[in-house]
Amino acid sequence: MTTSLKRKSTIRRKKKERITEQRKRQILDAALTVFSRKSFGAVTIPDISQEAGVAVGTIYNYFDNKHDLLLSLVRTYLITGPLVDLVARPPQWDDAEFMSSFLENRLTSGAENIGRFFFLFNEIQRNRELRDEYMADILTPLLKVLEKRVESGVASGAFHSSNPEVAARGLVGMILGFSLLRQIEGDRSPFQSTSNDEIVTEVTNLLLNGLLSRKDQSQ
Amino acid sequence: MTTSLKRKSTIRRKKKERITEQRKRQILDAALTVFSRKSFGAVTIPDISQEAGVAVGTIYNYFDNKHDLLLSLVRTYLITGPLVDLVARPPQWDDAEFMSSFLENRLTSGAENIGRFFFLFNEIQRNRELRDEYMADILTPLLKVLEKRVESGVASGAFHSSNPEVAARGLVGMILGFSLLRQIEGDRSPFQSTSNDEIVTEVTNLLLNGLLSRKDQSQ
Amino acid sequence: MTTSLKRKSTIRRKKKERITEQRKRQILDAALTVFSRKSFGAVTIPDISQEAGVAVGTIYNYFDNKHDLLLSLVRTYLITGPLVDLVARPPQWDDAEFMSSFLENRLTSGAENIGRFFFLFNEIQRNRELRDEYMADILTPLLKVLEKRVESGVASGAFHSSNPEVAARGLVGMILGFSLLRQIEGDRSPFQSTSNDEIVTEVTNLLLNGLLSRKDQSQ
Amino acid sequence: MTTSLKRKSTIRRKKKERITEQRKRQILDAALTVFSRKSFGAVTIPDISQEAGVAVGTIYNYFDNKHDLLLSLVRTYLITGPLVDLVARPPQWDDAEFMSSFLENRLTSGAENIGRFFFLFNEIQRNRELRDEYMADILTPLLKVLEKRVESGVASGAFHSSNPEVAARGLVGMILGFSLLRQIEGDRSPFQSTSNDEIVTEVTNLLLNGLLSRKDQSQ
DNA sequence: TATGAATGAGTCTTCATTCAT
DNA sequence: TATGAATGAAGACTCATTCAT
């Protein structure tokens, strides 16, 4: 009976933990939805609580304060996901294949979300804690992986001779900036009737082959 | 005498307008300085008034309210400047020269400031009025100019065959994204000891010639 | 069988009541401990529940609300105890002995606790119900006993001729005020290295013999 | 004219300072009034603002926060006034005269106010900053003055041999405690029909001559 | 009976805006 | 025109109390 009781209590604890995680997620999802509508500063806790369908006080049962909620938001949605996998387990393809695949992946799955997280770039710039964490966990590792690929590609002759640091930031930067422009243009983007595949192909092509045609290229 | 009086009053009015413009500018400059220190939501009117060296009430003599001040900020710093000139009076160079010169110009003079103005992009996205204005006055014309250049470059054989809409957005996007990354990396950027000239050269090179070396390029 | 059942149920009920009283006491003790750490306004029900080792909800099984808990606190710790005994069964000593023994008793056992209960005096002042109860049950009877002793002492020639009402309040007041000062001085009290016996002797001496030496005393 | 302008500005600044002081005082007076009705924790800023006849925000133009308001309250009403004068410039009377005059003074002018400030003793006990300041500025100097007087009185033979530290605290304590009892008894005090002079005389007599009549006194 | 997550009224505090000087 | 004290609506956050388990 003691065993049974113990088991029961363990089961209950686990169940409780699961519920807690679900609630956190429920609130974070609501927060993200609201943040994509209003700017961060304009979002109020009641906004979030209403969207999440819980009381204001409930939010404070799961997060210390608004700032903590923001941090959790970043940790949950940015500092996880496919990018982290890519960095942690870079595939064994050759450098050109890797680049082309990386660009396609980011332009396809990353671009759709950039609008929702755009407000975070602002916060990241102003909030030292957030910035340090984002850089340490995401940006720097990603850039390092790309730099290494560029270096090895240059060494093997597959790539132009390039400064790897600039190239890595150029690649990531274009993905970021291109997605940002799509976000700003919104409804008025000329890509409404362009297939996403074509866009990805074109951008990848631009980055891999450049703008100039072969004959004009000056090595 | 009436004429003389009128003339005098005209002179006075002009002088007054000039002073008013100076004051507005003084306040907007202060606002921009403050925005670069604190996150947008954290900036208060007293902050700005202190930075500008005027009283809180004075700001309300020149701007209707905080939102109006923000609008003026965008109009003054984003929807004016060298970009407008470039679009209004595109130089007569050939397409390749134009592109290379455009990239250098933007990466040199634009990049330093993009961090300071970045928070405005957020506002642009949330504020329909602002976004429409920004797109109509700046973004769309700029993209149009670039698209035309790409088209003519492709026609002349100077450029790879490309979708001009994608290419134009790719170019602007990379400038935007690359500058944004530099801003985020800040002190930890690996470019601390790299000359700005080299960076500009490398990015320009990446965009014009692509990442892949000649022998691998598939037209 | 009915009888047996009834008896059993009576026993059970008594046991239950005893357990209930224990729980109440456990919570009140915890409340007192917490109040001695934080200011009254800063104490929360979770604070008390944690100190008592019970859940928040459990407290509400024994007390209607926070105010009720406070009332019980006063009733349990102020409106009971040795003072009540003293008043209910005054010893048969002569008046001088009684006074000296009263002072020693109060200064010894009462003084240590006065700091812990002091915050209750505030509540007593604000809460008419509580004040009436405290006065009716404790303060007035105590003062009456002392007044009677002073009267009889004056009549017997043992005491100076005094207004008994003033004298009684002077005695109680000094015990109260002296203990309060010790509480406020806390660590910085000069009595750290003075034995409690000496302090009690000195205070008792001051009250019984006064400050002036015999030769200066004006009857 | 420059001189005239300067003078004008100086006058204005002084006027402004005076108005600021008046406002602070106005708010502090209101706070004191409200605190004497409700316990400290129960008082809200709107309570005070309403009593003071100003807006909530105005209070924050003069005090950093509620805690700062409390500190100012203590500084303004407790750490100033006749007690400070007494301590700073002790009169040249002989020791017995001094004591008797001190007691009369405190029992007369101090006692009426003790009720209004009673809540502060609670705060003083819980709030280290407040306690340190109150002790350093008021309590310790006062006790030191009294201790010295007792010492010199004992040396001159005017007073009984006493521990000066205990005696000083006994004197102050009785004033405190006696006033406190009057406050608690309120309407039901038996002193309603007793002249204040008589009360003061009796308490002073008790402290100076003690309770025991001459013949019983044991030196 | 015990529990503790959920609730939302109530608090402190901020700050855009006004207006008398 | 410039000033800055006064204003009070609005937001972050707390905590006494409830109630489903």
mmCIF file of N, CA, C and O in Angstrom, chain A residues 80-124:
data_model
loop_
_atom_site.group_PDB
_atom_site.id
_atom_site.type_symbol
_atom_site.label_atom_id
_atom_site.label_comp_id
_atom_site.label_asym_id
_atom_site.label_seq_id
_atom_site.Cartn_x
_atom_site.Cartn_y
_atom_site.Cartn_z
ATOM 1 N N THR A 80 15.558 27.505 -29.758
ATOM 2 C CA THR A 80 15.247 26.087 -29.941
ATOM 3 C C THR A 80 14.944 25.943 -31.421
ATOM 4 O O THR A 80 15.039 26.899 -32.166
ATOM 5 N N GLY A 81 14.544 24.784 -31.827
ATOM 6 C CA GLY A 81 14.077 24.625 -33.193
ATOM 7 C C GLY A 81 15.139 24.188 -34.173
ATOM 8 O O GLY A 81 16.262 23.845 -33.781
ATOM 9 N N PRO A 82 14.800 24.196 -35.469
ATOM 10 C CA PRO A 82 15.631 23.592 -36.500
ATOM 11 C C PRO A 82 17.012 24.227 -36.614
ATOM 12 O O PRO A 82 17.987 23.555 -36.925
ATOM 13 N N LEU A 83 17.097 25.538 -36.345
ATOM 14 C CA LEU A 83 18.393 26.199 -36.453
ATOM 15 C C LEU A 83 19.395 25.583 -35.497
ATOM 16 O O LEU A 83 20.561 25.357 -35.830
ATOM 17 N N VAL A 84 18.906 25.333 -34.278
ATOM 18 C CA VAL A 84 19.775 24.743 -33.273
ATOM 19 C C VAL A 84 20.242 23.366 -33.734
ATOM 20 O O VAL A 84 21.415 23.006 -33.599
ATOM 21 N N ASP A 85 19.340 22.603 -34.311
ATOM 22 C CA ASP A 85 19.709 21.270 -34.795
ATOM 23 C C ASP A 85 20.777 21.376 -35.869
ATOM 24 O O ASP A 85 21.775 20.654 -35.860
ATOM 25 N N LEU A 86 20.561 22.308 -36.783
ATOM 26 C CA LEU A 86 21.505 22.481 -37.886
ATOM 27 C C LEU A 86 22.906 22.756 -37.376
ATOM 28 O O LEU A 86 23.910 22.222 -37.861
ATOM 29 N N VAL A 87 22.952 23.614 -36.349
ATOM 30 C CA VAL A 87 24.243 23.995 -35.802
ATOM 31 C C VAL A 87 24.852 22.844 -35.005
ATOM 32 O O VAL A 87 26.052 22.588 -35.052
ATOM 33 N N ALA A 88 23.998 22.155 -34.275
ATOM 34 C CA ALA A 88 24.501 21.083 -33.410
ATOM 35 C C ALA A 88 24.955 19.866 -34.236
ATOM 36 O O ALA A 88 25.952 19.240 -33.918
ATOM 37 N N ARG A 89 24.222 19.557 -35.313
ATOM 38 C CA ARG A 89 24.573 18.379 -36.115
ATOM 39 C C ARG A 89 24.663 18.758 -37.585
ATOM 40 O O ARG A 89 23.774 18.406 -38.387
ATOM 41 N N PRO A 90 25.703 19.485 -37.949
ATOM 42 C CA PRO A 90 25.814 19.902 -39.357
ATOM 43 C C PRO A 90 25.924 18.684 -40.261
ATOM 44 O O PRO A 90 26.670 17.750 -39.943
ATOM 45 N N PRO A 91 25.171 18.672 -41.344
ATOM 46 C CA PRO A 91 25.171 17.509 -42.236
ATOM 47 C C PRO A 91 26.524 17.318 -42.925
ATOM 48 O O PRO A 91 27.360 18.218 -42.938
ATOM 49 N N GLN A 92 26.699 16.135 -43.501
ATOM 50 C CA GLN A 92 28.013 15.781 -44.047
ATOM 51 C C GLN A 92 28.186 16.130 -45.516
ATOM 52 O O GLN A 92 29.173 15.738 -46.131
ATOM 53 N N TRP A 93 27.205 16.900 -46.075
ATOM 54 C CA TRP A 93 27.329 17.240 -47.493
ATOM 55 C C TRP A 93 28.581 18.057 -47.780
ATOM 56 O O TRP A 93 29.189 18.619 -46.880
ATOM 57 N N ASP A 94 28.855 18.211 -49.067
ATOM 58 C CA ASP A 94 29.978 19.092 -49.400
ATOM 59 C C ASP A 94 29.529 20.538 -49.252
ATOM 60 O O ASP A 94 28.357 20.854 -49.099
ATOM 61 N N ASP A 95 30.488 21.462 -49.294
ATOM 62 C CA ASP A 95 30.213 22.837 -48.903
ATOM 63 C C ASP A 95 29.161 23.517 -49.774
ATOM 64 O O ASP A 95 28.292 24.224 -49.287
ATOM 65 N N ALA A 96 29.245 23.314 -51.061
ATOM 66 C CA ALA A 96 28.275 23.966 -51.949
ATOM 67 C C ALA A 96 26.870 23.450 -51.685
ATOM 68 O O ALA A 96 25.912 24.223 -51.567
ATOM 69 N N GLU A 97 26.758 22.139 -51.552
ATOM 70 C CA GLU A 97 25.461 21.549 -51.235
ATOM 71 C C GLU A 97 24.927 22.091 -49.896
ATOM 72 O O GLU A 97 23.751 22.408 -49.754
ATOM 73 N N PHE A 98 25.817 22.154 -48.928
ATOM 74 C CA PHE A 98 25.408 22.627 -47.612
ATOM 75 C C PHE A 98 24.842 24.045 -47.691
ATOM 76 O O PHE A 98 23.778 24.347 -47.156
ATOM 77 N N MET A 99 25.560 24.914 -48.382
ATOM 78 C CA MET A 99 25.116 26.302 -48.483
ATOM 79 C C MET A 99 23.758 26.398 -49.162
ATOM 80 O O MET A 99 22.856 27.086 -48.662
ATOM 81 N N SER A 100 23.663 25.754 -50.240
ATOM 82 C CA SER A 100 22.407 25.837 -50.981
ATOM 83 C C SER A 100 21.258 25.272 -50.153
ATOM 84 O O SER A 100 20.166 25.847 -50.081
ATOM 85 N N SER A 101 21.526 24.190 -49.442
ATOM 86 C CA SER A 101 20.489 23.603 -48.615
ATOM 87 C C SER A 101 20.155 24.500 -47.421
ATOM 88 O O SER A 101 18.998 24.655 -47.012
ATOM 89 N N PHE A 102 21.186 25.115 -46.860
ATOM 90 C CA PHE A 102 20.962 26.022 -45.735
ATOM 91 C C PHE A 102 20.082 27.201 -46.156
ATOM 92 O O PHE A 102 19.111 27.564 -45.487
ATOM 93 N N LEU A 103 20.416 27.787 -47.278
ATOM 94 C CA LEU A 103 19.639 28.928 -47.751
ATOM 95 C C LEU A 103 18.185 28.546 -47.995
ATOM 96 O O LEU A 103 17.263 29.245 -47.588
ATOM 97 N N GLU A 104 18.004 27.435 -48.667
ATOM 98 C CA GLU A 104 16.637 27.005 -48.936
ATOM 99 C C GLU A 104 15.852 26.778 -47.667
ATOM 100 O O GLU A 104 14.704 27.208 -47.526
ATOM 101 N N ASN A 105 16.513 26.100 -46.724
ATOM 102 C CA ASN A 105 15.837 25.820 -45.459
ATOM 103 C C ASN A 105 15.417 27.091 -44.734
ATOM 104 O O ASN A 105 14.284 27.245 -44.293
ATOM 105 N N ARG A 106 16.352 28.013 -44.643
ATOM 106 C CA ARG A 106 16.064 29.238 -43.904
ATOM 107 C C ARG A 106 15.029 30.109 -44.614
ATOM 108 O O ARG A 106 14.149 30.710 -43.989
ATOM 109 N N LEU A 107 15.163 30.195 -45.901
ATOM 110 C CA LEU A 107 14.221 31.043 -46.635
ATOM 111 C C LEU A 107 12.824 30.446 -46.627
ATOM 112 O O LEU A 107 11.827 31.157 -46.711
ATOM 113 N N THR A 108 12.766 29.145 -46.548
ATOM 114 C CA THR A 108 11.458 28.505 -46.563
ATOM 115 C C THR A 108 10.786 28.536 -45.198
ATOM 116 O O THR A 108 9.748 29.160 -45.005
ATOM 117 N N SER A 109 11.436 27.883 -44.225
ATOM 118 C CA SER A 109 10.748 27.756 -42.947
ATOM 119 C C SER A 109 10.984 28.951 -42.027
ATOM 120 O O SER A 109 10.161 29.280 -41.207
ATOM 121 N N GLY A 110 12.149 29.604 -42.178
ATOM 122 C CA GLY A 110 12.424 30.714 -41.272
ATOM 123 C C GLY A 110 11.650 31.963 -41.629
ATOM 124 O O GLY A 110 11.173 32.689 -40.764
ATOM 125 N N ALA A 111 11.509 32.193 -42.932
ATOM 126 C CA ALA A 111 10.972 33.479 -43.364
ATOM 127 C C ALA A 111 9.551 33.719 -42.875
ATOM 128 O O ALA A 111 9.179 34.845 -42.536
ATOM 129 N N GLU A 112 8.767 32.648 -42.842
ATOM 130 C CA GLU A 112 7.365 32.866 -42.458
ATOM 131 C C GLU A 112 7.240 33.386 -41.025
ATOM 132 O O GLU A 112 6.311 34.105 -40.686
ATOM 133 N N ASN A 113 8.184 32.969 -40.208
ATOM 134 C CA ASN A 113 8.069 33.340 -38.801
ATOM 135 C C ASN A 113 8.722 34.666 -38.461
ATOM 136 O O ASN A 113 8.489 35.231 -37.396
ATOM 137 N N ILE A 114 9.541 35.149 -39.367
ATOM 138 C CA ILE A 114 10.329 36.319 -38.986
ATOM 139 C C ILE A 114 9.457 37.497 -38.594
ATOM 140 O O ILE A 114 9.796 38.273 -37.702
ATOM 141 N N GLY A 115 8.300 37.591 -39.225
ATOM 142 C CA GLY A 115 7.415 38.691 -38.871
ATOM 143 C C GLY A 115 6.919 38.609 -37.446
ATOM 144 O O GLY A 115 6.853 39.617 -36.748
ATOM 145 N N ARG A 116 6.636 37.408 -37.019
ATOM 146 C CA ARG A 116 6.133 37.253 -35.659
ATOM 147 C C ARG A 116 7.196 37.598 -34.623
ATOM 148 O O ARG A 116 6.880 38.048 -33.530
ATOM 149 N N PHE A 117 8.452 37.342 -34.975
ATOM 150 C CA PHE A 117 9.514 37.556 -33.995
ATOM 151 C C PHE A 117 10.255 38.862 -34.203
ATOM 152 O O PHE A 117 11.182 39.171 -33.479
ATOM 153 N N PHE A 118 9.806 39.586 -35.214
ATOM 154 C CA PHE A 118 10.553 40.774 -35.576
ATOM 155 C C PHE A 118 10.746 41.720 -34.395
ATOM 156 O O PHE A 118 11.821 42.287 -34.187
ATOM 157 N N PHE A 119 9.710 41.869 -33.623
ATOM 158 C CA PHE A 119 9.793 42.796 -32.487
ATOM 159 C C PHE A 119 10.941 42.416 -31.550
ATOM 160 O O PHE A 119 11.476 43.261 -30.837
ATOM 161 N N LEU A 120 11.316 41.150 -31.586
ATOM 162 C CA LEU A 120 12.378 40.712 -30.678
ATOM 163 C C LEU A 120 13.732 41.320 -31.025
ATOM 164 O O LEU A 120 14.549 41.556 -30.139
ATOM 165 N N PHE A 121 13.958 41.563 -32.314
ATOM 166 C CA PHE A 121 15.252 42.139 -32.685
ATOM 167 C C PHE A 121 15.451 43.487 -32.019
ATOM 168 O O PHE A 121 16.560 43.849 -31.624
ATOM 169 N N ASN A 122 14.375 44.218 -31.913
ATOM 170 C CA ASN A 122 14.451 45.478 -31.186
ATOM 171 C C ASN A 122 14.832 45.256 -29.739
ATOM 172 O O ASN A 122 15.760 45.882 -29.219
ATOM 173 N N GLU A 123 14.130 44.376 -29.098
ATOM 174 C CA GLU A 123 14.402 44.116 -27.686
ATOM 175 C C GLU A 123 15.811 43.590 -27.497
ATOM 176 O O GLU A 123 16.498 43.926 -26.550
ATOM 177 N N ILE A 124 16.215 42.727 -28.434
ATOM 178 C CA ILE A 124 17.546 42.141 -28.325
ATOM 179 C C ILE A 124 18.615 43.219 -28.340
ATOM 180 O O ILE A 124 19.613 43.150 -27.637
#
